[in-house]
Short mmCIF file of C-alpha atoms in Angstrom, two decimals:
data_model
loop_
_atom_site.label_atom_id
_atom_site.label_comp_id
_atom_site.label_asym_id
_atom_site.label_seq_id
_atom_site.Cartn_x
_atom_site.Cartn_y
_atom_site.Cartn_z
CA MET Q 1 13.84 -12.93 13.47
CA LYS Q 2 12.69 -9.95 11.46
CA VAL Q 3 11.05 -9.05 8.45
CA MET Q 4 11.88 -6.91 6.21
CA LYS Q 5 10.54 -5.29 2.98
CA PHE Q 6 12.02 -3.69 0.32
CA GLY Q 7 9.91 -1.52 -2.82
CA GLY Q 8 10.62 -1.18 -6.15
CA THR Q 9 13.07 1.66 -6.11
CA SER Q 10 14.73 -0.28 -3.44
CA VAL Q 11 15.78 -2.87 -5.77
CA GLY Q 12 15.56 -0.60 -9.07
CA THR Q 13 19.55 -0.46 -10.18
CA PRO Q 14 22.25 -3.49 -9.43
CA GLU Q 15 23.79 -0.72 -7.10
CA ARG Q 16 20.15 -0.59 -4.91
CA MET Q 17 20.38 -4.31 -4.97
CA LYS Q 18 24.08 -4.41 -3.48
CA SER Q 19 22.84 -1.64 -0.87
CA VAL Q 20 19.49 -4.25 0.14
CA CYS Q 21 22.15 -7.13 0.38
CA GLN Q 22 24.28 -5.47 2.77
CA LEU Q 23 21.19 -4.42 4.95
CA VAL Q 24 19.53 -7.40 5.05
CA THR Q 25 22.98 -9.45 6.32
CA LYS Q 26 24.72 -6.37 8.48
CA SER Q 27 22.73 -8.20 11.64
CA GLY Q 28 24.34 -11.58 10.48
CA GLU Q 29 21.05 -13.40 12.40
CA PRO Q 30 18.34 -15.20 10.26
CA THR Q 31 16.01 -12.51 8.17
CA PHE Q 32 12.99 -12.99 6.45
CA VAL Q 33 13.12 -10.60 3.17
CA VAL Q 34 10.36 -9.38 0.90
CA LEU Q 35 10.88 -7.62 -2.42
CA SER Q 36 8.77 -5.84 -4.90
CA ALA Q 37 9.95 -5.84 -8.75
CA MET Q 38 12.55 -3.68 -9.96
CA SER Q 39 10.79 -0.06 -10.14
CA GLY Q 40 9.08 0.02 -13.71
CA THR Q 41 8.95 -3.10 -13.90
CA THR Q 42 5.37 -4.13 -13.35
CA ASN Q 43 4.27 -0.92 -15.60
CA SER Q 44 5.98 -2.62 -18.10
CA LEU Q 45 4.01 -6.00 -17.60
CA VAL Q 46 0.77 -4.37 -17.50
CA GLU Q 47 1.62 -2.21 -20.63
CA ILE Q 48 2.52 -5.54 -22.07
CA SER Q 49 -0.62 -7.13 -21.07
CA ASP Q 50 -2.65 -3.82 -22.23
CA TYR Q 51 -1.11 -4.80 -25.93
CA LEU Q 52 -2.15 -8.50 -26.04
CA TYR Q 53 -5.63 -7.55 -24.98
CA ARG Q 54 -6.13 -5.40 -28.09
CA LYS Q 55 -4.68 -8.09 -29.76
CA ASN Q 56 -1.49 -6.15 -30.96
CA PRO Q 57 1.56 -8.85 -30.30
CA GLU Q 58 3.76 -6.71 -32.02
CA GLY Q 59 3.45 -3.83 -29.78
CA ALA Q 60 3.52 -6.17 -26.56
CA ASN Q 61 6.91 -7.97 -27.97
CA GLU Q 62 8.35 -4.35 -28.71
CA VAL Q 63 8.08 -3.83 -24.76
CA ILE Q 64 9.23 -7.40 -23.61
CA ASN Q 65 12.34 -6.69 -25.98
CA ARG Q 66 13.18 -3.37 -24.42
CA LEU Q 67 12.47 -4.73 -20.62
CA GLU Q 68 14.47 -7.78 -21.35
CA GLU Q 69 17.71 -5.59 -22.29
CA LYS Q 70 17.28 -3.67 -19.62
CA TYR Q 71 17.74 -6.71 -17.13
CA LEU Q 72 20.31 -8.11 -19.13
CA ASN Q 73 22.56 -4.83 -18.81
CA HIS Q 74 21.70 -5.09 -14.95
CA VAL Q 75 22.91 -8.50 -15.12
CA GLU Q 76 26.52 -7.69 -16.09
CA GLU Q 77 26.61 -5.03 -13.78
CA LEU Q 78 25.55 -6.97 -10.66
CA TYR Q 79 27.60 -10.14 -11.01
CA ALA Q 80 31.67 -10.62 -10.30
CA THR Q 81 31.77 -14.04 -11.44
CA ASP Q 82 30.96 -15.54 -15.04
CA GLU Q 83 29.32 -18.73 -13.27
CA TYR Q 84 26.51 -16.21 -11.45
CA LYS Q 85 26.19 -13.96 -14.72
CA GLN Q 86 25.62 -17.33 -17.00
CA LYS Q 87 22.97 -18.62 -14.18
CA THR Q 88 21.18 -15.54 -14.25
CA ARG Q 89 21.08 -14.90 -17.77
CA GLU Q 90 19.84 -17.98 -18.42
CA PHE Q 91 17.06 -17.59 -16.36
CA ILE Q 92 16.23 -14.12 -17.16
CA LEU Q 93 16.23 -15.15 -20.78
CA GLY Q 94 13.71 -18.14 -19.84
CA GLU Q 95 11.29 -15.49 -17.95
CA PHE Q 96 11.21 -13.71 -21.24
CA GLN Q 97 10.49 -16.32 -23.71
CA TYR Q 98 7.95 -17.36 -21.45
CA LEU Q 99 6.33 -13.62 -21.52
CA ARG Q 100 6.18 -13.80 -25.37
CA SER Q 101 4.64 -17.18 -25.23
CA PHE Q 102 1.40 -15.35 -24.36
CA THR Q 103 1.50 -13.39 -27.81
CA LYS Q 104 0.49 -16.38 -29.48
CA GLU Q 105 -2.29 -17.56 -27.17
CA LEU Q 106 -6.22 -16.06 -26.61
CA PHE Q 107 -5.65 -13.54 -23.47
CA THR Q 108 -7.59 -12.95 -20.43
CA SER Q 109 -7.33 -11.75 -17.14
CA PHE Q 110 -5.79 -15.13 -16.11
CA GLU Q 111 -2.75 -14.44 -18.34
CA GLU Q 112 -2.35 -10.91 -17.33
CA LYS Q 113 -1.76 -11.86 -13.73
CA ASN Q 114 0.68 -14.41 -14.79
CA ILE Q 115 2.49 -11.90 -16.66
CA VAL Q 116 2.72 -9.26 -13.92
CA ALA Q 117 3.55 -11.67 -11.33
CA GLN Q 118 6.91 -12.20 -12.93
CA GLY Q 119 8.12 -8.79 -11.83
CA GLU Q 120 8.79 -10.17 -8.48
CA ILE Q 121 9.73 -13.61 -9.75
CA MET Q 122 12.65 -11.70 -11.59
CA SER Q 123 14.06 -9.41 -8.63
CA THR Q 124 13.76 -12.31 -5.94
CA ASN Q 125 16.05 -14.70 -8.34
CA MET Q 126 18.50 -12.14 -8.82
CA VAL Q 127 19.35 -10.78 -5.43
CA VAL Q 128 19.66 -14.62 -3.98
CA ASN Q 129 21.73 -15.29 -6.60
CA TYR Q 130 23.98 -12.11 -5.77
CA LEU Q 131 23.95 -13.37 -2.08
CA GLN Q 132 24.80 -16.37 -2.85
CA GLU Q 133 27.69 -15.36 -4.93
CA ASN Q 134 29.00 -13.57 -2.11
CA GLY Q 135 28.98 -16.62 0.08
CA ILE Q 136 25.64 -15.70 2.06
CA ASN Q 137 23.52 -18.54 3.24
CA ALA Q 138 20.24 -17.51 1.29
CA VAL Q 139 17.23 -19.60 -0.08
CA LEU Q 140 14.72 -18.09 -2.16
CA LEU Q 141 11.04 -19.57 -1.13
CA SER Q 142 8.19 -19.04 -3.90
CA ALA Q 143 5.42 -16.91 -2.49
CA LEU Q 144 3.24 -19.09 -4.68
CA ASP Q 145 3.73 -22.21 -2.23
CA PHE Q 146 2.40 -20.56 0.72
CA MET Q 147 0.39 -16.90 0.21
CA ARG Q 148 -3.30 -17.53 -0.76
CA THR Q 149 -6.42 -15.47 -0.73
CA ASP Q 150 -9.99 -16.96 0.05
CA LYS Q 151 -12.76 -17.03 -2.10
CA ASN Q 152 -13.72 -13.60 -0.73
CA ALA Q 153 -10.04 -12.60 -2.32
CA GLU Q 154 -8.86 -11.70 1.22
CA PRO Q 155 -5.73 -13.10 2.73
CA ASP Q 156 -6.40 -17.00 4.42
CA PRO Q 157 -4.23 -16.58 7.28
CA ASN Q 158 -4.87 -20.17 8.71
CA TYR Q 159 -3.39 -21.32 5.22
CA ILE Q 160 -0.69 -19.22 5.12
CA LYS Q 161 0.53 -19.85 8.58
CA GLU Q 162 0.02 -23.45 8.30
CA LYS Q 163 2.30 -23.82 4.75
CA LEU Q 164 4.69 -21.40 5.67
CA THR Q 165 5.89 -23.20 8.91
CA LYS Q 166 5.94 -26.60 6.67
CA VAL Q 167 8.17 -24.57 4.42
CA MET Q 168 10.41 -22.82 6.94
CA GLU Q 169 10.82 -26.41 8.50
CA GLU Q 170 11.55 -27.90 5.55
CA ASN Q 171 14.46 -24.85 4.96
CA GLU Q 172 15.98 -25.00 8.25
CA GLY Q 173 19.86 -23.33 8.93
CA TYR Q 174 19.77 -20.43 6.74
CA GLN Q 175 20.80 -17.00 7.08
CA ILE Q 176 18.59 -14.95 4.58
CA TYR Q 177 15.19 -16.28 3.50
CA ILE Q 178 13.88 -14.34 0.45
CA THR Q 179 10.14 -14.56 -1.14
CA GLN Q 180 8.29 -12.46 -3.24
CA GLY Q 181 5.71 -9.47 -2.83
CA PHE Q 182 2.30 -8.86 -3.91
CA ILE Q 183 1.59 -12.33 -5.84
CA CYS Q 184 -0.33 -15.12 -4.09
CA ARG Q 185 -2.81 -17.70 -5.46
CA ASN Q 186 -6.31 -17.41 -4.99
CA ALA Q 187 -8.97 -19.78 -3.52
CA TYR Q 188 -8.63 -21.79 -6.66
CA GLY Q 189 -5.03 -22.16 -6.95
CA GLU Q 190 -4.43 -19.56 -10.10
CA ILE Q 191 -1.59 -17.05 -9.75
CA ASP Q 192 -3.32 -13.81 -8.13
CA ASN Q 193 -2.02 -10.69 -6.33
CA LEU Q 194 -2.61 -9.18 -2.96
CA GLN Q 195 -3.88 -5.84 -4.69
CA ARG Q 196 -4.32 -3.28 -1.66
CA GLY Q 197 -0.92 -2.60 -0.18
CA GLY Q 198 0.86 -5.53 -2.19
CA SER Q 199 4.10 -6.39 -0.62
CA ASP Q 200 3.83 -4.70 2.65
CA TYR Q 201 0.71 -6.89 3.03
CA THR Q 202 2.19 -9.79 1.93
CA ALA Q 203 5.18 -8.75 5.03
CA SER Q 204 2.83 -7.98 7.39
CA LEU Q 205 0.98 -11.40 6.63
CA ILE Q 206 4.22 -13.09 6.77
CA GLY Q 207 5.31 -11.57 10.05
CA THR Q 208 2.21 -12.27 11.95
CA ALA Q 209 2.69 -16.15 10.32
CA LEU Q 210 6.27 -16.58 11.60
CA ASN Q 211 5.48 -14.23 14.94
CA ALA Q 212 8.36 -12.09 13.89
CA GLU Q 213 9.78 -9.22 16.55
CA GLU Q 214 9.64 -6.79 13.94
CA ILE Q 215 8.55 -6.21 10.39
CA GLN Q 216 10.52 -3.40 8.35
CA ILE Q 217 8.94 -1.61 5.46
CA TRP Q 218 11.94 -0.13 3.54
CA THR Q 219 11.56 2.98 1.07
CA ASP Q 220 12.98 5.92 -0.02
CA ILE Q 221 10.99 8.07 2.53
CA ASP Q 222 12.36 8.84 6.24
CA GLY Q 223 9.18 7.23 7.71
CA MET Q 224 5.83 9.29 8.10
CA HIS Q 225 6.40 12.77 8.46
CA ASN Q 226 4.34 14.90 10.55
CA ASN Q 227 2.82 16.83 7.28
CA ASP Q 228 3.09 16.23 3.23
CA PRO Q 229 6.79 17.56 2.93
CA ARG Q 230 5.69 18.30 -0.71
CA VAL Q 231 3.45 21.04 0.25
CA VAL Q 232 4.27 22.23 3.78
CA ASP Q 233 7.77 23.27 4.98
CA LYS Q 234 9.68 22.20 7.83
CA THR Q 235 8.12 18.97 8.11
CA GLU Q 236 9.78 16.08 10.73
CA ALA Q 237 9.30 12.14 10.83
CA VAL Q 238 6.97 10.78 13.28
CA ARG Q 239 9.21 8.66 15.34
CA GLN Q 240 6.18 6.49 16.83
CA LEU Q 241 2.40 6.06 15.99
CA HIS Q 242 -0.18 4.18 17.34
CA PHE Q 243 -1.73 1.53 14.82
CA GLU Q 244 -4.93 3.23 14.40
CA GLU Q 245 -2.84 6.21 13.83
CA ALA Q 246 -0.99 4.89 11.01
CA ALA Q 247 -4.16 3.83 9.80
CA GLU Q 248 -5.96 7.21 9.83
CA LEU Q 249 -2.73 8.69 7.79
CA ALA Q 250 -2.18 6.02 5.41
CA TYR Q 251 -6.29 6.55 4.35
CA PHE Q 252 -6.30 10.03 4.63
CA GLY Q 253 -3.31 10.47 2.10
CA ALA Q 254 -0.16 9.43 3.69
CA LYS Q 255 1.32 7.11 0.31
CA ILE Q 256 4.17 5.85 2.63
CA LEU Q 257 1.61 2.93 3.69
CA HIS Q 258 -1.60 1.46 2.71
CA PRO Q 259 -3.96 0.98 5.43
CA THR Q 260 -5.23 -2.51 5.20
CA CYS Q 261 -1.73 -3.69 4.87
CA ILE Q 262 -0.64 -3.48 8.81
CA GLN Q 263 -3.77 -4.94 10.26
CA PRO Q 264 -2.44 -8.32 10.74
CA ALA Q 265 0.36 -6.78 12.32
CA LYS Q 266 -1.74 -4.84 14.42
CA PHE Q 267 -4.06 -7.56 15.64
CA ALA Q 268 -0.82 -9.77 16.24
CA GLY Q 269 0.67 -7.05 18.09
CA ILE Q 270 4.03 -6.97 16.23
CA PRO Q 271 5.63 -3.72 15.64
CA VAL Q 272 5.99 -2.19 12.02
CA ARG Q 273 8.65 -0.14 11.18
CA LEU Q 274 9.24 2.21 8.24
CA LYS Q 275 12.89 2.74 7.08
CA ASN Q 276 14.47 4.80 4.61
CA THR Q 277 17.59 2.92 2.50
CA MET Q 278 18.74 6.29 1.18
CA ASP Q 279 19.55 6.55 5.09
CA PRO Q 280 19.52 3.36 6.89
CA ASP Q 281 20.70 4.61 10.24
CA ALA Q 282 18.11 7.03 10.76
CA PRO Q 283 14.97 5.82 13.06
CA GLY Q 284 12.09 5.84 11.03
CA THR Q 285 8.98 5.52 12.13
CA ILE Q 286 7.62 2.67 14.69
CA ILE Q 287 4.02 1.26 14.42
CA ASP Q 288 2.81 -0.33 17.55
CA ASN Q 289 -0.24 -0.42 19.85
CA VAL Q 290 1.12 2.04 22.44
CA THR Q 291 -0.95 5.34 22.61
CA VAL Q 292 1.19 8.50 23.61
CA LYS Q 293 -1.13 10.60 25.75
CA GLY Q 294 -1.75 14.08 25.14
CA ARG Q 295 0.27 14.40 21.95
CA ILE Q 296 -1.13 15.20 18.16
CA LYS Q 297 1.13 13.67 15.76
CA ALA Q 298 0.40 14.66 12.13
CA VAL Q 299 -1.82 15.89 9.21
CA ALA Q 300 -2.61 14.23 6.17
CA ALA Q 301 -4.83 15.73 3.66
CA LYS Q 302 -6.99 13.46 0.60
CA ASP Q 303 -7.34 15.10 -2.39
CA ASN Q 304 -10.24 14.90 -5.17
CA ILE Q 305 -13.41 14.56 -2.66
CA THR Q 306 -17.00 15.04 -3.86
CA ALA Q 307 -19.27 16.73 -1.08
CA ILE Q 308 -22.99 15.34 -1.19
CA LYS Q 309 -25.48 16.72 0.93
CA ILE Q 310 -29.21 16.24 0.83
CA LYS Q 311 -32.05 17.86 2.75
CA SER Q 312 -35.59 16.97 3.06
CA SER Q 313 -38.04 17.91 5.66
CA ARG Q 314 -39.69 14.77 5.65
CA MET Q 315 -36.48 12.98 7.26
CA LEU Q 316 -37.54 14.70 10.29
CA LEU Q 317 -38.57 11.57 12.96
CA ALA Q 318 -38.21 9.10 9.93
CA THR Q 319 -37.00 6.21 10.82
CA GLY Q 320 -34.75 4.47 8.13
CA PHE Q 321 -33.95 7.35 6.42
CA LEU Q 322 -30.20 7.23 6.76
CA ARG Q 323 -30.41 3.29 6.03
CA LYS Q 324 -31.61 4.32 2.36
CA VAL Q 325 -29.18 7.02 1.65
CA PHE Q 326 -26.37 4.51 2.62
CA GLU Q 327 -28.03 1.63 0.71
CA ILE Q 328 -28.36 4.13 -2.48
CA PHE Q 329 -23.92 4.49 -2.42
CA GLU Q 330 -23.73 0.58 -1.41
CA SER Q 331 -25.43 -0.19 -4.63
CA TYR Q 332 -23.13 1.61 -6.36
CA GLN Q 333 -20.20 0.08 -4.48
CA THR Q 334 -18.96 3.87 -3.52
CA ALA Q 335 -17.70 4.40 -0.05
CA ILE Q 336 -18.11 7.14 2.22
CA ASP Q 337 -15.54 8.68 3.82
CA MET Q 338 -17.20 11.50 6.39
CA VAL Q 339 -20.71 11.85 7.72
CA ALA Q 340 -22.55 14.73 9.44
CA THR Q 341 -26.09 14.85 10.06
CA SER Q 342 -28.59 17.21 11.06
CA GLU Q 343 -32.26 17.15 12.28
CA VAL Q 344 -33.36 17.89 8.46
CA GLY Q 345 -30.02 17.06 6.45
CA VAL Q 346 -26.88 15.01 6.32
CA SER Q 347 -24.04 15.22 4.13
CA MET Q 348 -21.54 13.22 3.12
CA SER Q 349 -17.99 12.83 1.21
CA ILE Q 350 -16.73 10.43 -1.43
CA ASP Q 351 -13.26 10.10 -3.29
CA ASN Q 352 -14.54 8.08 -5.99
CA ASP Q 353 -17.32 9.90 -8.35
CA ALA Q 354 -17.46 7.51 -11.20
CA HIS Q 355 -21.17 7.22 -10.06
CA LEU Q 356 -21.97 10.29 -8.62
CA ASN Q 357 -24.99 11.39 -11.41
CA ASP Q 358 -26.78 8.09 -10.65
CA ILE Q 359 -26.24 8.28 -7.07
CA VAL Q 360 -27.90 11.93 -7.01
CA ASP Q 361 -30.81 10.50 -9.07
CA GLU Q 362 -31.26 7.97 -6.57
CA LEU Q 363 -30.70 10.53 -3.70
CA LYS Q 364 -33.22 12.92 -5.32
CA LYS Q 365 -36.08 10.94 -4.33
CA TYR Q 366 -35.75 11.36 -1.04
CA GLY Q 367 -34.71 15.70 -0.96
CA THR Q 368 -33.00 18.14 -2.02
CA VAL Q 369 -29.39 17.55 -3.40
CA THR Q 370 -26.48 19.71 -4.03
CA VAL Q 371 -22.99 18.85 -5.01
CA ASP Q 372 -19.99 20.12 -3.78
CA SER Q 373 -16.86 19.07 -6.06
CA ASP Q 374 -12.91 19.58 -5.78
CA MET Q 375 -12.82 19.18 -2.20
CA CYS Q 376 -10.48 18.20 -0.08
CA ILE Q 377 -10.04 16.01 3.57
CA ILE Q 378 -7.52 17.45 6.26
CA CYS Q 379 -7.15 14.42 8.70
CA VAL Q 380 -5.39 15.50 11.94
CA VAL Q 381 -4.16 12.74 14.08
CA GLY Q 382 -3.00 12.01 17.55
CA ASP Q 383 -4.48 11.45 20.94
CA LEU Q 384 -7.65 12.75 20.56
CA ASP Q 385 -9.79 11.26 23.02
CA TRP Q 386 -12.95 13.55 23.98
CA SER Q 387 -11.62 13.24 27.55
CA ASN Q 388 -8.59 15.54 26.23
CA VAL Q 389 -10.25 19.08 27.19
CA GLY Q 390 -9.23 21.60 24.39
CA PHE Q 391 -7.19 18.83 22.12
CA GLU Q 392 -10.10 19.54 19.11
CA THR Q 393 -9.93 23.21 19.64
CA LEU Q 394 -6.55 23.56 18.73
CA ALA Q 395 -7.27 21.92 15.73
CA THR Q 396 -10.19 24.21 15.24
CA ASP Q 397 -8.16 27.21 15.86
CA ALA Q 398 -5.62 26.92 13.15
CA MET Q 399 -8.39 26.53 10.81
CA LYS Q 400 -10.14 29.81 12.05
CA ASN Q 401 -9.17 31.29 8.55
CA ILE Q 402 -10.10 28.72 6.26
CA PRO Q 403 -13.56 28.11 5.01
CA VAL Q 404 -14.76 24.36 6.35
CA ARG Q 405 -17.43 22.89 4.43
CA MET Q 406 -17.95 19.71 7.23
CA ILE Q 407 -16.18 18.47 10.21
CA SER Q 408 -15.46 14.78 11.76
CA TYR Q 409 -14.63 14.60 15.09
CA GLY Q 410 -15.49 11.37 17.72
CA GLY Q 411 -15.98 8.44 15.53
CA SER Q 412 -12.23 7.67 16.37
CA ASN Q 413 -10.18 8.74 19.44
CA TYR Q 414 -7.43 9.15 16.97
CA ASN Q 415 -9.04 11.46 14.56
CA ILE Q 416 -10.38 15.08 13.56
CA SER Q 417 -10.91 15.36 9.82
CA PHE Q 418 -11.93 19.36 8.19
CA LEU Q 419 -13.72 18.91 4.73
CA ILE Q 420 -12.18 22.65 2.82
CA ARG Q 421 -11.75 23.58 -0.90
CA GLU Q 422 -8.75 22.19 -2.50
CA ALA Q 423 -7.70 25.41 -3.19
CA ASP Q 424 -7.40 26.24 0.62
CA LYS Q 425 -5.37 23.24 1.19
CA LYS Q 426 -1.81 24.50 1.06
CA ARG Q 427 -3.02 26.98 3.26
CA ALA Q 428 -4.49 25.09 5.75
CA LEU Q 429 -1.65 22.39 6.12
CA GLN Q 430 0.86 25.27 6.58
CA SER Q 431 -1.37 26.86 9.43
CA LEU Q 432 -2.08 23.56 11.01
CA SER Q 433 1.74 22.88 11.45
CA ASP Q 434 2.61 26.10 12.48
CA THR Q 435 -0.05 25.59 15.19
CA LEU Q 436 0.26 22.30 16.03
CA PHE Q 437 4.13 21.34 15.57
CA ASN Q 438 6.21 24.54 14.88
#
């Protein structure tokens, strides 16, 4: 069985929903489908919640009415028969009455998560009704029946596998199984969501629980590209990536995928394929545990980086110095991207400067601190094992005319990273493309 996940733009209009239904039924084989909310819906639901937090039910109802009209128009366009128009219209009207019920109650984060979950609930109902109207043997499985996080807000894979296996046994014989991405229950049984990676994470967890032959992530882009097509000329889709390479690219700027969401598939050895709903025949990108020797695959960039350097002659031979430095960042829940050390100093980069002033104040206890803002991390990904003589030189040669603040190499067999000024980003990406790929 394959697992196919479709994002918000893929189900954003009645025409797109019909296209998705053609794709999932094309093979005629049993398929598990994970759907996001229709594009724009989650933002509207968050806006409704914002009004309710501010005790402004009139503002909330205005957004609810606008969104309801949009959905009712979609119902008229999506279905051909009066039976399914009426059936889905009644469901949609019930959903919006449910949303209106929150305008009369005390509003907390618990109610907000209930509201935000309705986007996926509506899109999955609409699609399964369309499939059934067209004679497809399809069933809707509620993600709230099997998708759960533990007390650390991390997915509970054993629970998911146990409950999903039972649900599948109770619903044998269907061609299409549909469920919601993103939403789940937490360890206390309350409606919650997976946060990082959202629906992609759901697909990966389901594929792992079902031991699927392949997990397909369908978006509006033809897989991962070897550079940022918004910045660089002549980019191409990368046809194959190792899981580690894909995670590096995702972390350092490739927006098509969240680095966390493919971890379950990686550990289970299930390939993940990135496909394009606008060009379904394109091969896309396959992500698996195969390393292609001797190849640099792609380049990505991460903006809004801040570099921090602490210099101290006292750190020479001082045990515990780095621990003290890193504990400061940990205490302010600020992750570090890159690290470079010398005998008298350490440089680090962060992408979250919310607590920058506090962190700098703490660091000044241990040495002289300098800060560089408006920086950018350029990440080169591929087979960069240290035994590949000269491979790192290819990347550094491409950067020979770019001022480089910091280099990170050796922490991974798949990545070499450069910290540069954001102003030099376009020039650096183009030079890397020209040197490595063109």
